Coordinates of C-alpha atoms and ligand atoms in Angstrom, one line a residue:
M28 CA -17.2 159.2 75.3
E29 CA -17.2 156.5 77.8
Q30 CA -14.2 155.6 79.5
L31 CA -13.8 151.7 78.7
F32 CA -10.7 151.1 80.8
D33 CA -12.1 151.5 84.0
L34 CA -13.5 149.2 86.9
N35 CA -16.5 151.2 87.5
Y36 CA -17.6 151.0 84.0
A37 CA -17.0 147.2 84.1
R38 CA -19.1 146.8 87.2
S39 CA -21.6 148.9 85.6
L40 CA -21.7 146.1 82.6
D41 CA -22.0 143.6 85.0
R42 CA -24.9 145.2 86.9
E43 CA -27.2 145.4 84.1
D44 CA -26.3 142.1 82.9
E45 CA -29.1 139.7 83.3
L46 CA -27.1 136.4 83.0
A47 CA -25.3 137.5 85.9
P48 CA -26.4 135.6 88.5
L49 CA -25.7 132.0 86.5
R50 CA -22.2 132.8 87.6
E51 CA -23.1 131.9 91.1
R52 CA -24.0 128.4 90.2
F53 CA -20.1 127.4 89.6
Y54 CA -17.2 127.1 91.7
T55 CA -15.2 130.0 91.0
R56 CA -12.2 130.4 92.8
P57 CA -11.6 133.6 94.8
G58 CA -8.4 136.1 93.0
Q59 CA -8.7 133.6 90.2
I60 CA -9.8 134.6 86.4
Y61 CA -10.5 131.8 84.8
M62 CA -10.2 132.4 81.1
D63 CA -9.9 128.4 79.9
G64 CA -13.5 127.5 79.5
N65 CA -12.9 126.9 75.9
S66 CA -10.6 124.1 77.0
L67 CA -12.4 122.7 80.0
G68 CA -15.2 124.4 81.4
L69 CA -15.5 125.1 85.2
C70 CA -17.4 122.8 87.3
S71 CA -21.1 123.9 88.1
K72 CA -23.0 122.9 91.4
D73 CA -25.3 121.2 89.0
A74 CA -22.9 119.1 87.5
E75 CA -21.6 118.3 90.9
Q76 CA -25.4 117.5 92.4
A77 CA -25.9 115.2 89.0
V78 CA -22.7 113.1 89.5
L79 CA -23.4 113.0 93.2
R80 CA -27.1 111.9 92.8
T81 CA -26.0 109.0 90.4
L82 CA -23.5 108.0 92.6
A83 CA -26.3 107.8 95.3
D84 CA -28.4 106.0 92.9
W85 CA -25.7 103.2 91.8
K86 CA -25.3 102.9 96.1
Q87 CA -29.0 102.5 96.7
H88 CA -30.2 100.7 93.3
G89 CA -27.4 98.5 92.1
I90 CA -28.1 96.9 89.1
G91 CA -31.9 98.6 89.6
I92 CA -30.1 101.9 88.4
W93 CA -31.0 101.1 84.7
T94 CA -34.6 100.3 84.7
G95 CA -36.2 101.6 87.8
A96 CA -39.2 104.1 87.8
D97 CA -36.8 106.9 89.1
T98 CA -33.8 105.8 87.7
N99 CA -34.3 104.4 84.3
Y100 CA -30.4 105.2 83.4
F101 CA -31.1 102.8 80.2
L102 CA -32.6 105.8 78.5
Y103 CA -30.3 108.4 80.2
H104 CA -28.7 109.2 76.8
D105 CA -31.9 110.1 75.0
H106 CA -32.6 112.1 78.2
I107 CA -29.3 114.4 77.8
G108 CA -30.0 114.2 73.8
A109 CA -32.9 116.0 74.1
K110 CA -31.8 118.5 76.6
L111 CA -28.7 119.2 74.2
A112 CA -30.9 119.3 71.3
H113 CA -32.7 122.2 72.3
L114 CA -29.3 124.5 72.6
I115 CA -28.8 123.7 69.0
G116 CA -32.5 123.9 67.4
A117 CA -32.3 120.0 67.0
Q118 CA -34.9 117.6 67.1
P119 CA -34.9 115.8 70.9
E120 CA -34.3 112.6 68.8
E121 CA -31.5 113.8 66.6
V122 CA -29.0 114.2 69.5
T123 CA -27.4 111.5 71.6
V124 CA -24.6 111.4 74.0
C125 CA -21.8 108.8 73.4
A126 CA -17.8 108.3 73.5
N127 CA -15.7 111.2 72.7
T128 CA -15.6 113.6 69.7
T129 CA -12.8 111.5 68.1
L130 CA -14.8 108.3 68.2
N131 CA -17.9 109.9 67.1
I132 CA -16.1 111.5 64.0
H133 CA -14.8 107.6 63.4
Q134 CA -18.6 106.8 63.4
C135 CA -19.7 109.6 61.1
C136 CA -17.3 108.6 58.7
A137 CA -17.9 105.1 58.8
T138 CA -21.8 105.8 58.4
F139 CA -21.8 108.6 55.8
W140 CA -18.5 108.1 53.9
Q141 CA -19.6 105.8 51.2
P142 CA -17.0 106.2 48.1
T143 CA -17.9 105.2 44.8
K144 CA -15.5 105.5 41.7
E145 CA -16.7 108.8 40.8
R146 CA -17.6 110.5 44.3
Y147 CA -15.2 109.3 47.0
K148 CA -13.2 112.5 48.3
I149 CA -13.4 114.0 51.8
L150 CA -13.3 117.7 52.0
V151 CA -11.4 119.2 55.5
D152 CA -9.9 122.4 55.8
E153 CA -5.9 123.4 56.8
L154 CA -6.9 124.8 60.3
N155 CA -9.2 122.1 62.1
F156 CA -8.2 120.4 65.3
P157 CA -6.0 117.5 64.4
T158 CA -7.8 115.0 65.8
D159 CA -10.9 115.6 63.2
R160 CA -8.2 114.6 60.6
Y161 CA -6.3 111.6 61.9
A162 CA -9.8 109.9 62.9
L163 CA -10.6 110.7 58.9
L164 CA -6.9 109.3 57.8
S165 CA -7.6 105.9 59.5
Q166 CA -11.1 105.7 58.5
I167 CA -9.8 106.4 54.7
R168 CA -6.8 103.6 55.4
L169 CA -9.4 101.2 56.8
K170 CA -11.4 101.5 53.6
G171 CA -8.0 100.4 51.4
Y172 CA -8.0 104.2 50.1
D173 CA -4.7 106.4 49.7
P174 CA -5.2 109.4 52.1
A175 CA -3.5 111.6 49.5
D176 CA -5.9 110.7 47.0
V177 CA -8.9 111.6 49.1
L178 CA -8.7 113.8 51.2
V179 CA -9.1 117.4 50.1
T180 CA -7.7 119.9 52.3
V181 CA -8.8 123.7 51.7
P182 CA -6.1 125.8 52.6
S183 CA -6.0 129.0 54.4
R184 CA -5.2 132.2 52.9
D185 CA -3.6 133.8 56.3
G186 CA -2.9 130.8 58.8
K187 CA -5.4 132.1 60.9
T188 CA -8.8 132.2 59.2
M189 CA -10.8 130.1 56.1
E190 CA -12.9 131.6 53.7
E191 CA -16.1 130.2 52.7
D192 CA -15.5 130.9 49.2
D193 CA -12.6 128.7 49.2
I194 CA -14.2 125.8 50.7
I195 CA -17.4 126.1 48.4
A196 CA -14.8 126.4 45.3
A197 CA -13.3 123.1 46.7
M198 CA -16.6 121.3 46.5
G199 CA -16.2 119.5 43.4
E200 CA -18.2 116.6 41.9
D201 CA -15.6 114.3 43.2
V202 CA -16.3 114.7 46.8
A203 CA -18.4 112.6 48.8
M204 CA -18.5 114.3 52.1
A205 CA -16.9 117.4 54.1
L206 CA -16.2 117.7 57.8
L207 CA -15.5 121.3 59.0
P208 CA -15.2 123.0 62.3
S209 CA -18.0 125.5 63.5
V210 CA -15.2 127.8 65.3
L211 CA -11.8 127.1 64.6
Y212 CA -9.8 126.5 67.7
R213 CA -7.0 128.6 67.3
S214 CA -8.5 131.9 65.9
S215 CA -11.9 131.4 67.0
Q216 CA -13.2 132.5 63.7
L217 CA -17.1 131.1 63.5
L218 CA -18.0 129.5 59.6
D219 CA -21.2 130.5 58.1
L220 CA -22.8 126.6 58.8
E221 CA -25.8 127.4 57.0
R222 CA -24.3 128.6 54.0
L223 CA -21.8 125.6 53.9
S224 CA -24.4 123.0 54.5
R225 CA -26.7 124.5 51.5
E226 CA -24.1 124.6 49.2
A227 CA -22.9 121.0 50.0
K228 CA -26.4 119.7 49.9
N229 CA -27.0 121.5 46.3
R230 CA -24.0 119.7 45.3
G231 CA -25.0 116.0 46.8
I232 CA -22.3 116.2 49.6
I233 CA -22.9 114.7 52.8
I234 CA -21.9 117.6 55.2
G235 CA -20.9 117.5 59.1
F236 CA -20.0 119.8 61.3
D237 CA -17.3 119.8 64.6
L238 CA -19.1 121.9 67.3
C239 CA -16.3 121.4 70.2
H240 CA -15.7 125.1 70.2
S241 CA -19.2 126.5 69.7
I242 CA -21.6 124.0 71.7
G243 CA -23.1 125.8 74.7
N244 CA -21.9 129.3 73.4
V245 CA -23.3 129.8 69.6
D246 CA -26.8 130.0 69.3
H247 CA -26.7 127.4 66.2
D248 CA -30.0 126.9 64.6
F249 CA -30.0 123.3 63.2
A250 CA -33.5 123.4 61.9
K251 CA -31.7 125.9 59.3
I252 CA -28.4 124.6 59.3
D253 CA -29.8 121.0 58.4
C254 CA -26.5 119.3 57.9
D255 CA -26.3 115.8 57.9
F256 CA -24.2 115.1 61.2
A257 CA -22.3 117.1 64.0
V258 CA -20.5 115.7 66.7
W259 CA -19.0 117.9 69.6
C260 CA -17.3 117.5 73.3
N261 CA -19.0 118.5 76.5
Y262 CA -16.4 119.5 78.2
K263 CA -15.1 123.0 76.7
Y264 CA -18.2 125.7 77.1
L265 CA -20.6 123.3 77.9
S266 CA -18.9 122.7 81.3
G267 CA -20.0 119.1 81.4
G268 CA -16.5 117.8 83.3
P269 CA -13.2 116.6 82.3
G270 CA -13.8 113.7 79.6
A271 CA -17.5 114.2 79.5
T272 CA -19.4 111.9 77.4
A273 CA -19.7 113.7 73.9
G274 CA -22.5 114.9 71.8
L275 CA -23.6 113.3 68.1
Y276 CA -26.6 114.9 65.6
I277 CA -27.7 112.8 63.2
N278 CA -30.2 114.4 60.7
R279 CA -33.5 112.6 60.9
K280 CA -33.6 112.0 57.3
H281 CA -30.8 109.7 57.9
F282 CA -32.3 107.6 60.8
A283 CA -32.8 104.3 58.4
K284 CA -29.2 104.6 57.3
H285 CA -27.3 101.7 59.2
P286 CA -24.8 102.9 61.5
G287 CA -21.1 102.5 60.5
L288 CA -19.9 101.3 63.6
S289 CA -22.8 99.4 65.7
G290 CA -23.4 97.7 69.2
W291 CA -26.1 96.4 71.1
W292 CA -26.6 99.9 72.9
G293 CA -27.9 100.9 69.4
N294 CA -30.4 98.3 69.2
R295 CA -34.2 99.1 69.3
K296 CA -34.7 99.3 73.1
E297 CA -37.6 97.0 72.6
T298 CA -35.7 94.1 71.8
Q299 CA -32.1 94.8 73.2
F300 CA -32.3 92.6 76.1
A301 CA -33.6 90.0 73.7
L302 CA -30.0 89.6 72.7
R303 CA -30.7 88.4 69.3
P304 CA -28.2 87.3 66.7
D305 CA -29.1 90.4 64.0
F306 CA -29.0 94.0 65.0
E307 CA -32.3 96.1 64.8
H308 CA -31.0 99.8 65.2
T309 CA -32.8 102.6 67.0
H310 CA -34.3 104.8 64.1
N311 CA -33.2 108.1 66.5
A312 CA -29.7 109.3 66.8
G313 CA -29.5 106.5 70.0
G314 CA -29.2 103.8 67.0
W315 CA -25.7 105.2 66.8
Q316 CA -24.7 104.1 70.4
T317 CA -22.2 101.5 70.2
G318 CA -22.0 99.7 74.0
T319 CA -23.0 100.7 77.6
G320 CA -22.6 104.4 78.4
S321 CA -20.4 106.0 80.6
I322 CA -23.1 106.7 83.4
L323 CA -21.2 109.0 85.5
S324 CA -19.2 111.2 83.0
M325 CA -22.8 111.5 80.9
A326 CA -24.3 112.9 84.4
G327 CA -21.8 115.9 84.6
V328 CA -23.1 116.7 81.4
D329 CA -26.8 116.2 82.7
G330 CA -26.1 118.5 85.3
A331 CA -24.5 121.1 83.6
L332 CA -27.4 121.7 81.1
N333 CA -29.4 122.7 83.8
V334 CA -27.5 125.9 84.1
Y335 CA -29.3 126.6 80.6
E336 CA -32.8 125.9 81.8
G337 CA -34.7 128.8 80.9
V338 CA -31.6 130.5 79.5
D339 CA -32.2 132.0 75.9
M340 CA -28.9 130.7 74.0
K341 CA -29.2 134.1 72.1
K342 CA -28.5 136.0 75.2
V343 CA -25.7 133.7 75.9
R344 CA -24.3 134.4 72.2
E345 CA -25.2 138.2 72.9
K346 CA -23.0 138.2 76.3
S347 CA -20.5 136.2 74.8
L348 CA -19.7 139.0 71.8
R349 CA -19.9 141.9 73.9
L350 CA -17.3 140.5 76.5
T351 CA -15.1 139.6 73.9
R352 CA -15.6 142.9 71.8
Y353 CA -14.9 144.7 75.4
L354 CA -11.8 142.6 75.1
M355 CA -10.7 143.8 72.1
E356 CA -11.5 147.1 72.6
L357 CA -9.4 146.9 75.6
V358 CA -6.2 145.1 73.9
D359 CA -6.7 147.9 71.1
S360 CA -6.4 151.0 73.4
E361 CA -4.1 149.5 76.3
L362 CA -2.0 146.6 74.7
A363 CA -1.4 147.5 71.5
K364 CA 1.7 149.6 71.9
Y365 CA 3.4 146.5 73.7
G366 CA 3.1 144.5 70.4
F367 CA -0.1 142.6 70.8
T368 CA -2.2 141.8 67.7
I369 CA -5.6 139.9 67.5
G370 CA -5.8 137.0 65.6
T371 CA -9.7 136.7 65.6
P372 CA -12.4 138.1 63.4
R373 CA -13.6 141.4 64.4
D374 CA -16.9 140.8 62.8
D375 CA -19.4 139.7 65.4
A376 CA -20.7 137.2 62.8
R377 CA -17.1 135.5 62.4
R378 CA -16.3 135.5 65.8
G379 CA -16.8 132.3 68.2
G380 CA -16.1 132.7 72.1
H381 CA -12.4 133.2 72.5
I382 CA -10.1 135.7 71.5
A383 CA -6.6 134.8 69.9
L384 CA -4.1 137.2 71.3
E385 CA -0.8 137.2 69.4
H386 CA 2.7 138.3 70.7
D387 CA 6.1 137.3 69.7
D388 CA 6.5 136.2 73.4
A389 CA 3.4 134.9 74.0
I390 CA 5.2 131.9 76.1
R391 CA 6.5 133.9 78.5
I392 CA 3.8 136.4 79.0
N393 CA 1.4 133.1 79.4
E394 CA 3.8 131.8 81.8
A395 CA 3.3 135.6 84.1
L396 CA -0.3 135.5 83.3
K397 CA -0.4 132.1 85.4
A398 CA 1.6 133.6 88.0
A399 CA -1.0 136.6 88.5
G400 CA -3.7 134.3 89.0
V401 CA -5.1 134.2 85.2
V402 CA -5.8 131.0 83.6
P403 CA -5.2 131.3 79.8
D404 CA -4.3 128.9 77.3
F405 CA -1.5 128.7 74.8
R406 CA -1.4 127.7 71.7
Y407 CA 2.0 127.4 69.8
P408 CA 3.8 129.4 68.5
N409 CA 2.4 132.5 69.7
V410 CA -1.1 132.6 70.4
I411 CA -2.5 133.1 74.0
R412 CA -6.2 132.0 73.9
L413 CA -8.6 133.8 76.2
A414 CA -12.2 132.6 76.4
P415 CA -14.5 134.7 78.4
V416 CA -17.3 132.3 79.2
P417 CA -20.2 134.1 79.6
L418 CA -22.1 132.0 82.1
Y419 CA -19.5 132.8 85.0
I420 CA -17.3 135.7 83.5
R421 CA -17.9 139.0 84.4
F422 CA -16.9 142.3 82.5
E423 CA -15.1 142.9 85.4
D424 CA -13.0 140.1 85.0
V425 CA -11.9 141.4 81.2
Y426 CA -11.4 144.6 82.8
E427 CA -8.6 142.9 85.5
L428 CA -7.3 140.7 82.9
V429 CA -6.4 143.6 80.8
R430 CA -4.9 145.2 83.9
I431 CA -2.6 142.4 84.7
L432 CA -1.5 142.1 81.3
K433 CA -0.5 145.9 81.2
D434 CA 1.3 145.3 84.5
I435 CA 3.2 142.5 83.0
M436 CA 4.5 144.3 79.9
E437 CA 5.1 147.6 82.0
T438 CA 7.3 145.8 84.8
K439 CA 8.7 143.4 82.2
S440 CA 7.8 140.3 84.8
Y441 CA 7.8 137.8 81.8
L442 CA 11.2 138.2 80.7
K443 CA 12.1 135.8 84.1
Y444 CA 10.2 132.9 82.6
A445 CA 11.5 130.4 80.1
N446 CA 10.7 130.7 76.7
E447 CA 9.2 126.9 76.7
T448 CA 6.3 125.1 77.5
G449 CA 4.7 122.2 79.0
P450 CA 2.9 118.8 77.7
V451 CA -0.5 120.8 78.1
A452 CA -0.4 124.1 77.4
Ligands
LIG25 C1 -11.6 119.8 71.7 C2 -11.7 119.5 70.5 C3 -11.9 117.8 69.8 C4 -11.6 117.0 71.1 O1 -11.9 115.4 71.0 P1 -11.8 114.3 72.1 O2 -11.9 113.3 71.3 O3 -13.4 114.8 72.7 O4 -10.6 114.7 72.8 C5 -12.1 117.4 69.0 N1 -11.9 118.2 67.9 C6 -12.3 119.8 68.0 C7 -12.0 120.6 66.6 C8 -11.7 120.2 69.2 O5 -11.6 121.7 69.4

């Protein structure tokens, strides 16, 4: 049997890796192992160039930036939406970029949650990232309902993962809408979106997904998933930049629906500048735009998407799974004896792009990792999230990460750090 915990073995995997050249397009730093691309992806030269080009366009064209023959930023959201749609198998008009994930959840809830006396509940899971829930709670209050009555929270059996069966069992006749994550932010469990969407549809429930932890990493096929809406941020695996303008998918069957939160940027482009008193929304995802887009933070997304040009998302997903599998194998063989466990599903079909490494002393080990040049991501109380992003992380980096962890545990160097954490873990 091949020796897995071996630098030469890891390097041989990198030599055979078709996606390896993509790493050159990113600003990686010598001596640093960046395992936090699931919080903020690294800057690429492509993203940088796009932002610089937009600045140059602004300098040169001023107001002409919006509609010049070779600028036309007036339709920039459509242009980026079409590129994003390609990554998830959606149609170009079904995707746009605007605002942030939280606001896009507000938009979708305002649009799709149309409570009636019999059907008014909103289904969520216990483990989703809290902002999704906060947005729903305030929408529920805005419409004069009681959150305790409206929000149905499906519990997790083990505190780490969700069972699709439990979610489906909670899809009662009084449920109007469901909002669920694609990949859970802590455990990295990937839910079966196709199945959940089908079951919701069979029951007349509107369903939307939050793709924050999968966009740019998991090869979603929205032609099959066919949910009603989806939201996501573009700054994690996609590497669109800190606070990059977020993504929004609206299934084309809803294009005629009135956007819950409307604004002039969602008006038909032909008549937007006629500035008429009545709003006529564009019948595509762009109709859900509100005000003027943040062009500079859209440019980073535009550029970051160039990295994916000619890249098959299936290959990205395949490499991601191989990287996380390699990491888990090394944890099993080298680190289990120090008290580490893995809080991520082992099954490829249920695993997203990062690994939740658990340890009772995770806070201090996380600090020791940082001191050794690793960029990990701590989640209270005991999870170190490690994301080997397939666009720029090598098998060699995974090997090196485990070697460093092993050294930290052997030398007990983590004991010198305080057992507490800062505001942005
Ligand atoms: C990262 C993340 C967000 C971020 O929301 P913003 O409004 O873009 O800050 C929301 N939901 C989930 C599930 C996330 O992982």
